[in-house]
Amino acid sequence: MLLSKLFLLPAAVASSVTVYMHSVPSTSSPPTAVVPSPIPLVQISYDVEQTSGTVVSYTPPQGSYAPDHLMRIGLHDIQEGIWKGILTSAASFADEYTKKFVVHLDEKGEPYHVGFSTSDRGAGEELNIEVVRKAAGPKPVLNKPVVLNADGRIDSKEPEKTFLQK
């Protein structure tokens, strides 16, 4: 009996997501991209029920980038050719910064967006992972009953007017 109840307990489902990096072509001459196609930047393992994840693998951008060179960071849907993420400069990957990846999950626990930010490094880790679930927004209160007085009218007293309003 106890053993059958243990099998019915909800198990934590571990998932993983790969965040890609793609270089944005420069507008200067010659307009060529340093990275010609999206490459895996970080692979993140996360539990749908937790607010943090772990880094499975991380490959920082390699090559000589100008600090103002732009890079796309996010999810890449190969079938549809859609990017879901942000745009940042190559200076964000300098060693003096702590990188923070934020994985946004939908109602099913699937990632739909990736955020990225940096802060001064200090004594902390090089990479931080945060997992954010989509929350339901506020809902309006509808169908409040209308209270009528004995005459069948809405019982409302007019607010008392000030001297200037009179």
mmCIF file of C-alpha atoms in Angstrom:
data_model
loop_
_atom_site.group_PDB
_atom_site.id
_atom_site.type_symbol
_atom_site.label_atom_id
_atom_site.label_comp_id
_atom_site.label_asym_id
_atom_site.label_seq_id
_atom_site.Cartn_x
_atom_site.Cartn_y
_atom_site.Cartn_z
ATOM 1 C CA MET A 1 0.000 0.000 0.000
ATOM 2 C CA LEU A 2 2.729 2.463 0.991
ATOM 3 C CA LEU A 3 4.800 1.478 -2.013
ATOM 4 C CA SER A 4 1.916 2.177 -4.382
ATOM 5 C CA LYS A 5 1.457 5.647 -2.867
ATOM 6 C CA LEU A 6 5.126 6.429 -3.407
ATOM 7 C CA PHE A 7 4.773 5.745 -7.119
ATOM 8 C CA LEU A 8 1.855 8.166 -7.346
ATOM 9 C CA LEU A 9 3.816 11.086 -5.877
ATOM 10 C CA PRO A 10 4.690 13.744 -8.440
ATOM 11 C CA ALA A 11 8.288 13.393 -9.485
ATOM 12 C CA ALA A 12 10.492 16.365 -10.225
ATOM 13 C CA VAL A 13 11.085 16.527 -13.947
ATOM 14 C CA ALA A 14 14.547 17.674 -14.946
ATOM 15 C CA SER A 15 14.796 19.417 -18.286
ATOM 16 C CA SER A 16 17.544 21.108 -20.198
ATOM 17 C CA VAL A 17 17.787 23.953 -22.650
ATOM 18 C CA THR A 18 20.596 25.077 -24.933
ATOM 19 C CA VAL A 19 21.178 28.814 -25.256
ATOM 20 C CA TYR A 20 22.784 29.854 -28.519
ATOM 21 C CA MET A 21 24.970 32.776 -29.544
ATOM 22 C CA HIS A 22 25.019 34.322 -32.998
ATOM 23 C CA SER A 23 27.059 37.264 -34.152
ATOM 24 C CA VAL A 24 25.176 40.134 -35.769
ATOM 25 C CA PRO A 25 26.776 41.322 -39.013
ATOM 26 C CA SER A 26 28.609 44.595 -38.682
ATOM 27 C CA THR A 27 27.483 47.632 -40.661
ATOM 28 C CA SER A 28 31.066 48.704 -41.217
ATOM 29 C CA SER A 29 33.001 47.542 -44.249
ATOM 30 C CA PRO A 30 33.257 44.669 -44.909
ATOM 31 C CA PRO A 31 29.873 43.640 -43.421
ATOM 32 C CA THR A 32 30.710 40.086 -42.336
ATOM 33 C CA ALA A 33 29.675 38.216 -39.213
ATOM 34 C CA VAL A 34 32.408 36.882 -36.948
ATOM 35 C CA VAL A 35 30.302 33.782 -36.178
ATOM 36 C CA PRO A 36 28.569 32.649 -39.390
ATOM 37 C CA SER A 37 25.923 30.443 -37.718
ATOM 38 C CA PRO A 38 24.419 30.016 -34.249
ATOM 39 C CA ILE A 39 26.685 28.116 -31.867
ATOM 40 C CA PRO A 40 25.817 26.693 -28.440
ATOM 41 C CA LEU A 41 26.837 29.097 -25.690
ATOM 42 C CA VAL A 42 25.523 27.432 -22.537
ATOM 43 C CA GLN A 43 23.518 24.317 -21.777
ATOM 44 C CA ILE A 44 21.321 24.663 -18.701
ATOM 45 C CA SER A 45 19.713 21.885 -16.697
ATOM 46 C CA TYR A 46 16.718 22.947 -14.609
ATOM 47 C CA ASP A 47 13.895 21.552 -12.552
ATOM 48 C CA VAL A 48 10.483 22.932 -13.482
ATOM 49 C CA GLU A 49 9.541 23.312 -9.801
ATOM 50 C CA GLN A 50 12.741 25.175 -8.760
ATOM 51 C CA THR A 51 13.819 28.780 -9.348
ATOM 52 C CA SER A 52 17.435 27.989 -10.150
ATOM 53 C CA GLY A 53 19.255 25.825 -12.638
ATOM 54 C CA THR A 54 22.711 24.386 -13.132
ATOM 55 C CA VAL A 55 25.205 24.862 -15.918
ATOM 56 C CA VAL A 56 25.935 21.642 -17.801
ATOM 57 C CA SER A 57 28.390 23.219 -20.227
ATOM 58 C CA TYR A 58 29.538 26.740 -21.029
ATOM 59 C CA THR A 59 31.639 27.834 -23.984
ATOM 60 C CA PRO A 60 32.432 31.550 -23.835
ATOM 61 C CA PRO A 61 32.640 33.408 -27.139
ATOM 62 C CA GLN A 62 36.024 32.930 -28.720
ATOM 63 C CA GLY A 63 37.746 35.142 -31.196
ATOM 64 C CA SER A 64 38.652 38.775 -31.355
ATOM 65 C CA TYR A 65 35.519 40.834 -30.913
ATOM 66 C CA ALA A 66 35.349 44.587 -30.673
ATOM 67 C CA PRO A 67 33.665 45.587 -27.368
ATOM 68 C CA ASP A 68 30.773 47.156 -29.288
ATOM 69 C CA HIS A 69 30.228 44.097 -31.526
ATOM 70 C CA LEU A 70 26.613 42.893 -31.162
ATOM 71 C CA MET A 71 25.624 39.300 -30.416
ATOM 72 C CA ARG A 72 22.275 37.554 -30.210
ATOM 73 C CA ILE A 73 21.807 35.422 -27.101
ATOM 74 C CA GLY A 74 18.771 33.173 -26.860
ATOM 75 C CA LEU A 75 16.795 30.220 -28.109
ATOM 76 C CA HIS A 76 17.028 29.344 -31.777
ATOM 77 C CA ASP A 77 14.212 27.392 -33.426
ATOM 78 C CA ILE A 78 15.931 25.777 -36.383
ATOM 79 C CA GLN A 79 12.710 24.587 -38.039
ATOM 80 C CA GLU A 80 11.025 28.013 -38.013
ATOM 81 C CA GLY A 81 14.215 30.098 -38.078
ATOM 82 C CA ILE A 82 13.059 32.225 -35.117
ATOM 83 C CA TRP A 83 15.206 33.774 -32.387
ATOM 84 C CA LYS A 84 13.808 34.242 -28.897
ATOM 85 C CA GLY A 85 16.235 36.189 -26.771
ATOM 86 C CA ILE A 86 18.151 39.408 -26.455
ATOM 87 C CA LEU A 87 20.886 41.424 -28.118
ATOM 88 C CA THR A 88 24.047 42.331 -26.198
ATOM 89 C CA SER A 89 27.556 43.553 -26.876
ATOM 90 C CA ALA A 90 30.679 41.414 -26.844
ATOM 91 C CA ALA A 91 31.903 43.442 -23.846
ATOM 92 C CA SER A 92 29.309 41.585 -21.717
ATOM 93 C CA PHE A 93 31.462 38.458 -21.889
ATOM 94 C CA ALA A 94 34.562 40.051 -20.361
ATOM 95 C CA ASP A 95 36.100 38.197 -17.408
ATOM 96 C CA GLU A 96 35.335 41.007 -14.945
ATOM 97 C CA TYR A 97 31.564 40.424 -15.218
ATOM 98 C CA THR A 98 29.247 37.825 -13.721
ATOM 99 C CA LYS A 99 26.830 36.563 -16.350
ATOM 100 C CA LYS A 100 23.213 35.806 -15.432
ATOM 101 C CA PHE A 101 20.934 33.780 -17.682
ATOM 102 C CA VAL A 102 17.192 33.904 -16.969
ATOM 103 C CA VAL A 103 15.134 31.077 -18.484
ATOM 104 C CA HIS A 104 11.436 31.953 -18.802
ATOM 105 C CA LEU A 105 9.059 28.966 -18.756
ATOM 106 C CA ASP A 106 5.455 28.804 -19.960
ATOM 107 C CA GLU A 107 2.563 26.981 -18.271
ATOM 108 C CA LYS A 108 3.778 23.611 -19.588
ATOM 109 C CA GLY A 109 7.314 24.117 -18.266
ATOM 110 C CA GLU A 110 8.792 24.710 -21.722
ATOM 111 C CA PRO A 111 11.246 27.595 -22.238
ATOM 112 C CA TYR A 112 9.872 30.421 -24.367
ATOM 113 C CA HIS A 113 12.445 33.179 -23.765
ATOM 114 C CA VAL A 114 15.943 33.674 -22.388
ATOM 115 C CA GLY A 115 17.195 36.818 -20.680
ATOM 116 C CA PHE A 116 20.801 37.811 -20.081
ATOM 117 C CA SER A 117 22.425 40.370 -17.800
ATOM 118 C CA THR A 118 25.805 41.144 -16.285
ATOM 119 C CA SER A 119 27.087 42.627 -13.041
ATOM 120 C CA ASP A 120 30.452 43.253 -11.395
ATOM 121 C CA ARG A 121 32.097 39.946 -10.637
ATOM 122 C CA GLY A 122 33.267 40.251 -7.053
ATOM 123 C CA ALA A 123 33.812 36.918 -5.279
ATOM 124 C CA GLY A 124 30.777 35.138 -6.771
ATOM 125 C CA GLU A 125 30.513 32.612 -9.538
ATOM 126 C CA GLU A 126 31.044 33.408 -13.192
ATOM 127 C CA LEU A 127 27.565 32.198 -14.230
ATOM 128 C CA ASN A 128 24.208 32.447 -12.457
ATOM 129 C CA ILE A 129 21.052 30.729 -13.657
ATOM 130 C CA GLU A 130 17.506 31.772 -12.745
ATOM 131 C CA VAL A 131 14.320 29.987 -13.806
ATOM 132 C CA VAL A 132 11.097 32.029 -13.929
ATOM 133 C CA ARG A 133 7.668 30.489 -14.473
ATOM 134 C CA LYS A 134 4.943 32.445 -16.227
ATOM 135 C CA ALA A 135 2.482 33.706 -13.642
ATOM 136 C CA ALA A 136 -1.178 34.451 -14.157
ATOM 137 C CA GLY A 137 -1.973 38.150 -14.174
ATOM 138 C CA PRO A 138 -4.657 39.854 -12.139
ATOM 139 C CA LYS A 139 -8.223 39.117 -13.117
ATOM 140 C CA PRO A 140 -11.090 41.612 -13.017
ATOM 141 C CA VAL A 141 -13.991 41.145 -10.642
ATOM 142 C CA LEU A 142 -17.077 40.835 -12.787
ATOM 143 C CA ASN A 143 -20.798 40.473 -12.146
ATOM 144 C CA LYS A 144 -21.032 42.362 -8.880
ATOM 145 C CA PRO A 145 -24.700 42.407 -7.897
ATOM 146 C CA VAL A 146 -26.476 45.756 -8.155
ATOM 147 C CA VAL A 147 -28.244 46.690 -4.924
ATOM 148 C CA LEU A 148 -31.574 48.537 -5.346
ATOM 149 C CA ASN A 149 -33.604 50.361 -2.712
ATOM 150 C CA ALA A 150 -37.369 49.885 -2.073
ATOM 151 C CA ASP A 151 -38.247 52.244 -4.980
ATOM 152 C CA GLY A 152 -36.257 50.096 -7.430
ATOM 153 C CA ARG A 153 -33.475 52.653 -7.816
ATOM 154 C CA ILE A 154 -29.819 52.479 -7.024
ATOM 155 C CA ASP A 155 -29.338 53.758 -3.505
ATOM 156 C CA SER A 156 -26.529 56.270 -3.835
ATOM 157 C CA LYS A 157 -25.990 59.360 -1.825
ATOM 158 C CA GLU A 158 -24.369 62.238 -3.588
ATOM 159 C CA PRO A 159 -21.134 63.282 -1.964
ATOM 160 C CA GLU A 160 -21.341 66.487 -0.003
ATOM 161 C CA LYS A 161 -20.044 69.439 -2.029
ATOM 162 C CA THR A 162 -17.462 71.854 -0.748
ATOM 163 C CA PHE A 163 -18.106 75.593 -0.582
ATOM 164 C CA LEU A 164 -16.300 76.170 -3.906
ATOM 165 C CA GLN A 165 -18.245 73.407 -5.658
ATOM 166 C CA LYS A 166 -21.586 74.932 -4.591
#
